[in-house]
Amino acid sequence: MPDTGMPEHVAIVMDGNGRWAEQRRRSRSWGHQAGLKALRRTARHGTEIGIRILTVFAFSSENWNRPAIEVSRLMDLFMSALEKEVKGLHENGVKVRFIGDLSGFKPELQDRILAAQELTAGNTRSQLNVAANYGGRWDIVNAARTLAEQVRAGELDPADIDEGRFSAGLALPDTPDPDLFIRTGGEMRISNFLLWQSAYTEFYFSDVLWPDFDGDELDRAVEAYRRRERRYGMTGKQVRDRAHA
Ligand code: FPP
């Protein structure tokens, strides 16, 4: 049986907060608060088992279409999470980065995000990327625009555009692509998360609603990942021969 080793970078779509709260006859916002606790547990366990990079989908470009009260409470949750969590993350050597169109957020939230990034920029133990007002298509369009501007400025010949140069314009240019993509909440779709970056990522879908996710669930996802054979378009034999070379 293959052992693919530990995933270095895990991406998570934290789905199911609303349903978890509704099952308990509470507001969806209460579910998001429980989701934040699940994120804290999962990030801590991830660091303990050697996952170096965690990228979570906290707010998609499409989430603005939710009821105004839910959006407003989510913004409050982000504000208070940034106030309460960043110090602990910093003390634990976690570098925090936000990806997405931050200009969509109110200035106070943008300021807190920038302060969190600045404070933790030098940390190297692990990295938490929070996707907020993020969309995979937005990311790709941004990269295309960056390249187009370089061409217009005469700095780049279109013939020299390749995958490496394109990736350099994406939101996580200096981060390896996710090895493992987890989605909770029973849905099996990518929902415009890291579209380009997930080209060779292994997918793991869990029926568990995100507020119930914990270290044991993460271990299950990692175990499933480790049993996968990552072939990158090669045959299984080629992969095994390379591993033993
Ligand atoms: C999806 O569940 C979850 C969200 C849109 C929000 C996720 C946010 C958090 C867990 C808080 C994280 C906070 C920080 C600062 C990173 P859903 O509401 O779509 O659930 P449903 O599918 O059951 O309706």
PDB file of C-alpha atoms in Angstrom, residues 72-221:
ATOM      1  CA  SER A  72     -22.743  41.572   9.137  1.00  0.00           C
ATOM      2  CA  ARG A  73     -22.334  39.032  11.995  1.00  0.00           C
ATOM      3  CA  LEU A  74     -19.608  37.243  10.022  1.00  0.00           C
ATOM      4  CA  MET A  75     -17.739  40.547   9.653  1.00  0.00           C
ATOM      5  CA  ASP A  76     -18.078  41.065  13.440  1.00  0.00           C
ATOM      6  CA  LEU A  77     -16.748  37.551  13.973  1.00  0.00           C
ATOM      7  CA  PHE A  78     -13.725  38.240  11.762  1.00  0.00           C
ATOM      8  CA  MET A  79     -13.072  41.481  13.668  1.00  0.00           C
ATOM      9  CA  SER A  80     -13.222  39.816  17.090  1.00  0.00           C
ATOM     10  CA  ALA A  81     -11.286  36.732  15.909  1.00  0.00           C
ATOM     11  CA  LEU A  82      -8.494  38.966  14.663  1.00  0.00           C
ATOM     12  CA  GLU A  83      -8.434  40.778  17.985  1.00  0.00           C
ATOM     13  CA  LYS A  84      -8.452  37.630  20.140  1.00  0.00           C
ATOM     14  CA  GLU A  85      -6.579  34.996  18.141  1.00  0.00           C
ATOM     15  CA  VAL A  86      -3.662  36.762  16.506  1.00  0.00           C
ATOM     16  CA  LYS A  87      -1.535  37.124  19.655  1.00  0.00           C
ATOM     17  CA  GLY A  88      -1.764  33.373  20.368  1.00  0.00           C
ATOM     18  CA  LEU A  89      -1.036  32.500  16.759  1.00  0.00           C
ATOM     19  CA  HIS A  90       2.011  34.775  16.840  1.00  0.00           C
ATOM     20  CA  GLU A  91       3.293  33.225  20.081  1.00  0.00           C
ATOM     21  CA  ASN A  92       2.980  29.819  18.438  1.00  0.00           C
ATOM     22  CA  GLY A  93       5.069  30.867  15.450  1.00  0.00           C
ATOM     23  CA  VAL A  94       2.204  30.943  12.956  1.00  0.00           C
ATOM     24  CA  LYS A  95       2.446  33.241   9.960  1.00  0.00           C
ATOM     25  CA  VAL A  96      -1.031  34.553   9.094  1.00  0.00           C
ATOM     26  CA  ARG A  97      -1.875  35.597   5.552  1.00  0.00           C
ATOM     27  CA  PHE A  98      -5.138  36.680   3.985  1.00  0.00           C
ATOM     28  CA  ILE A  99      -5.919  36.033   0.333  1.00  0.00           C
ATOM     29  CA  GLY A 100      -8.770  37.664  -1.537  1.00  0.00           C
ATOM     30  CA  ASP A 101     -10.023  41.092  -2.508  1.00  0.00           C
ATOM     31  CA  LEU A 102      -9.603  42.819   0.838  1.00  0.00           C
ATOM     32  CA  SER A 103     -10.803  46.143  -0.604  1.00  0.00           C
ATOM     33  CA  GLY A 104     -14.351  44.772  -0.217  1.00  0.00           C
ATOM     34  CA  PHE A 105     -14.072  44.951   3.586  1.00  0.00           C
ATOM     35  CA  LYS A 106     -14.594  47.981   5.792  1.00  0.00           C
ATOM     36  CA  PRO A 107     -11.390  49.930   6.561  1.00  0.00           C
ATOM     37  CA  GLU A 108     -11.206  48.802  10.233  1.00  0.00           C
ATOM     38  CA  LEU A 109     -11.235  45.147   9.181  1.00  0.00           C
ATOM     39  CA  GLN A 110      -8.644  45.787   6.485  1.00  0.00           C
ATOM     40  CA  ASP A 111      -6.435  47.490   9.098  1.00  0.00           C
ATOM     41  CA  ARG A 112      -6.674  44.499  11.457  1.00  0.00           C
ATOM     42  CA  ILE A 113      -5.878  42.098   8.646  1.00  0.00           C
ATOM     43  CA  LEU A 114      -2.817  44.104   7.625  1.00  0.00           C
ATOM     44  CA  ALA A 115      -1.681  44.396  11.264  1.00  0.00           C
ATOM     45  CA  ALA A 116      -2.024  40.602  11.737  1.00  0.00           C
ATOM     46  CA  GLN A 117      -0.017  39.947   8.583  1.00  0.00           C
ATOM     47  CA  GLU A 118       2.672  42.425   9.593  1.00  0.00           C
ATOM     48  CA  LEU A 119       2.989  41.092  13.147  1.00  0.00           C
ATOM     49  CA  THR A 120       3.343  37.471  12.040  1.00  0.00           C
ATOM     50  CA  ALA A 121       5.282  37.982   8.788  1.00  0.00           C
ATOM     51  CA  GLY A 122       8.557  36.650  10.202  1.00  0.00           C
ATOM     52  CA  ASN A 123       7.098  33.436  11.689  1.00  0.00           C
ATOM     53  CA  THR A 124       8.237  30.175  10.167  1.00  0.00           C
ATOM     54  CA  ARG A 125       6.780  27.285  12.231  1.00  0.00           C
ATOM     55  CA  SER A 126       3.552  27.129  10.261  1.00  0.00           C
ATOM     56  CA  GLN A 127       1.327  29.225   8.031  1.00  0.00           C
ATOM     57  CA  LEU A 128      -2.398  29.923   8.186  1.00  0.00           C
ATOM     58  CA  ASN A 129      -3.861  31.380   5.007  1.00  0.00           C
ATOM     59  CA  VAL A 130      -7.354  32.756   5.361  1.00  0.00           C
ATOM     60  CA  ALA A 131      -9.270  33.162   2.101  1.00  0.00           C
ATOM     61  CA  ALA A 132     -11.646  36.087   2.566  1.00  0.00           C
ATOM     62  CA  ASN A 133     -13.630  37.671  -0.258  1.00  0.00           C
ATOM     63  CA  TYR A 134     -11.730  35.140  -2.335  1.00  0.00           C
ATOM     64  CA  GLY A 135     -12.713  33.336  -5.517  1.00  0.00           C
ATOM     65  CA  GLY A 136     -10.560  31.049  -7.631  1.00  0.00           C
ATOM     66  CA  ARG A 137     -11.668  32.758 -10.840  1.00  0.00           C
ATOM     67  CA  TRP A 138     -10.927  36.184  -9.323  1.00  0.00           C
ATOM     68  CA  ASP A 139      -7.431  34.894  -8.508  1.00  0.00           C
ATOM     69  CA  ILE A 140      -6.841  33.678 -12.080  1.00  0.00           C
ATOM     70  CA  VAL A 141      -8.199  36.893 -13.618  1.00  0.00           C
ATOM     71  CA  ASN A 142      -5.869  38.910 -11.359  1.00  0.00           C
ATOM     72  CA  ALA A 143      -2.868  36.887 -12.491  1.00  0.00           C
ATOM     73  CA  ALA A 144      -3.867  37.403 -16.141  1.00  0.00           C
ATOM     74  CA  ARG A 145      -4.167  41.159 -15.549  1.00  0.00           C
ATOM     75  CA  THR A 146      -0.717  41.306 -13.930  1.00  0.00           C
ATOM     76  CA  LEU A 147       0.818  39.591 -16.953  1.00  0.00           C
ATOM     77  CA  ALA A 148      -1.097  41.850 -19.373  1.00  0.00           C
ATOM     78  CA  GLU A 149       0.243  44.915 -17.563  1.00  0.00           C
ATOM     79  CA  GLN A 150       3.804  43.571 -17.788  1.00  0.00           C
ATOM     80  CA  VAL A 151       3.312  43.015 -21.536  1.00  0.00           C
ATOM     81  CA  ARG A 152       1.906  46.524 -21.990  1.00  0.00           C
ATOM     82  CA  ALA A 153       4.878  47.999 -20.112  1.00  0.00           C
ATOM     83  CA  GLY A 154       7.201  46.159 -22.509  1.00  0.00           C
ATOM     84  CA  GLU A 155       8.643  44.049 -19.659  1.00  0.00           C
ATOM     85  CA  LEU A 156       7.331  40.708 -20.867  1.00  0.00           C
ATOM     86  CA  ASP A 157       7.131  38.968 -24.225  1.00  0.00           C
ATOM     87  CA  PRO A 158       3.835  36.997 -24.504  1.00  0.00           C
ATOM     88  CA  ALA A 159       5.903  34.089 -25.849  1.00  0.00           C
ATOM     89  CA  ASP A 160       7.581  33.855 -22.417  1.00  0.00           C
ATOM     90  CA  ILE A 161       4.330  33.350 -20.509  1.00  0.00           C
ATOM     91  CA  ASP A 162       4.378  29.919 -18.938  1.00  0.00           C
ATOM     92  CA  GLU A 163       2.810  28.225 -15.923  1.00  0.00           C
ATOM     93  CA  GLY A 164       5.549  29.464 -13.588  1.00  0.00           C
ATOM     94  CA  ARG A 165       5.084  33.104 -14.561  1.00  0.00           C
ATOM     95  CA  PHE A 166       1.323  32.738 -14.368  1.00  0.00           C
ATOM     96  CA  SER A 167       1.517  31.205 -10.882  1.00  0.00           C
ATOM     97  CA  ALA A 168       3.680  34.104  -9.748  1.00  0.00           C
ATOM     98  CA  GLY A 169       0.680  36.401 -10.210  1.00  0.00           C
ATOM     99  CA  LEU A 170      -1.652  34.257  -8.089  1.00  0.00           C
ATOM    100  CA  ALA A 171      -2.579  34.838  -4.466  1.00  0.00           C
ATOM    101  CA  LEU A 172      -0.146  32.294  -2.965  1.00  0.00           C
ATOM    102  CA  PRO A 173       2.870  32.631  -5.259  1.00  0.00           C
ATOM    103  CA  ASP A 174       5.499  31.423  -2.785  1.00  0.00           C
ATOM    104  CA  THR A 175       3.471  28.528  -1.353  1.00  0.00           C
ATOM    105  CA  PRO A 176       3.433  24.951  -2.673  1.00  0.00           C
ATOM    106  CA  ASP A 177       0.060  23.872  -4.090  1.00  0.00           C
ATOM    107  CA  PRO A 178      -2.263  22.124  -1.622  1.00  0.00           C
ATOM    108  CA  ASP A 179      -1.567  18.408  -1.264  1.00  0.00           C
ATOM    109  CA  LEU A 180      -4.925  17.725   0.350  1.00  0.00           C
ATOM    110  CA  PHE A 181      -8.245  19.536  -0.067  1.00  0.00           C
ATOM    111  CA  ILE A 182     -10.875  18.791   2.572  1.00  0.00           C
ATOM    112  CA  ARG A 183     -14.504  19.794   2.284  1.00  0.00           C
ATOM    113  CA  THR A 184     -16.868  19.143   5.164  1.00  0.00           C
ATOM    114  CA  GLY A 185     -20.666  19.318   5.192  1.00  0.00           C
ATOM    115  CA  GLY A 186     -21.373  16.584   2.653  1.00  0.00           C
ATOM    116  CA  GLU A 187     -21.210  18.641  -0.551  1.00  0.00           C
ATOM    117  CA  MET A 188     -18.803  17.448  -3.224  1.00  0.00           C
ATOM    118  CA  ARG A 189     -17.742  20.520  -5.125  1.00  0.00           C
ATOM    119  CA  ILE A 190     -14.850  22.960  -5.214  1.00  0.00           C
ATOM    120  CA  SER A 191     -17.049  26.125  -5.000  1.00  0.00           C
ATOM    121  CA  ASN A 192     -14.526  28.412  -6.677  1.00  0.00           C
ATOM    122  CA  PHE A 193     -11.795  27.792  -4.081  1.00  0.00           C
ATOM    123  CA  LEU A 194      -8.165  27.318  -5.173  1.00  0.00           C
ATOM    124  CA  LEU A 195      -8.967  26.415  -8.805  1.00  0.00           C
ATOM    125  CA  TRP A 196      -5.524  26.747 -10.380  1.00  0.00           C
ATOM    126  CA  GLN A 197      -3.651  25.556  -7.302  1.00  0.00           C
ATOM    127  CA  SER A 198      -5.725  22.354  -6.958  1.00  0.00           C
ATOM    128  CA  ALA A 199      -4.792  20.872 -10.335  1.00  0.00           C
ATOM    129  CA  TYR A 200      -3.070  17.855  -8.697  1.00  0.00           C
ATOM    130  CA  THR A 201      -4.518  18.069  -5.201  1.00  0.00           C
ATOM    131  CA  GLU A 202      -6.104  15.036  -3.538  1.00  0.00           C
ATOM    132  CA  PHE A 203      -9.742  15.628  -2.529  1.00  0.00           C
ATOM    133  CA  TYR A 204     -11.372  14.371   0.661  1.00  0.00           C
ATOM    134  CA  PHE A 205     -15.071  14.915   1.338  1.00  0.00           C
ATOM    135  CA  SER A 206     -16.544  14.476   4.798  1.00  0.00           C
ATOM    136  CA  ASP A 207     -20.189  14.434   5.856  1.00  0.00           C
ATOM    137  CA  VAL A 208     -19.233  15.964   9.203  1.00  0.00           C
ATOM    138  CA  LEU A 209     -20.562  19.501   9.619  1.00  0.00           C
ATOM    139  CA  TRP A 210     -17.638  21.887  10.161  1.00  0.00           C
ATOM    140  CA  PRO A 211     -18.385  22.784  13.828  1.00  0.00           C
ATOM    141  CA  ASP A 212     -18.031  19.067  14.652  1.00  0.00           C
ATOM    142  CA  PHE A 213     -14.661  18.775  12.898  1.00  0.00           C
ATOM    143  CA  ASP A 214     -11.713  18.066  15.186  1.00  0.00           C
ATOM    144  CA  GLY A 215      -8.271  16.488  15.390  1.00  0.00           C
ATOM    145  CA  ASP A 216      -9.649  12.958  14.949  1.00  0.00           C
ATOM    146  CA  GLU A 217     -11.455  13.981  11.756  1.00  0.00           C
ATOM    147  CA  LEU A 218      -8.287  15.634  10.476  1.00  0.00           C
ATOM    148  CA  ASP A 219      -6.357  12.441  11.243  1.00  0.00           C
ATOM    149  CA  ARG A 220      -8.919  10.453   9.229  1.00  0.00           C
ATOM    150  CA  ALA A 221      -8.506  12.776   6.248  1.00  0.00           C
TER     151      ALA A 221
END
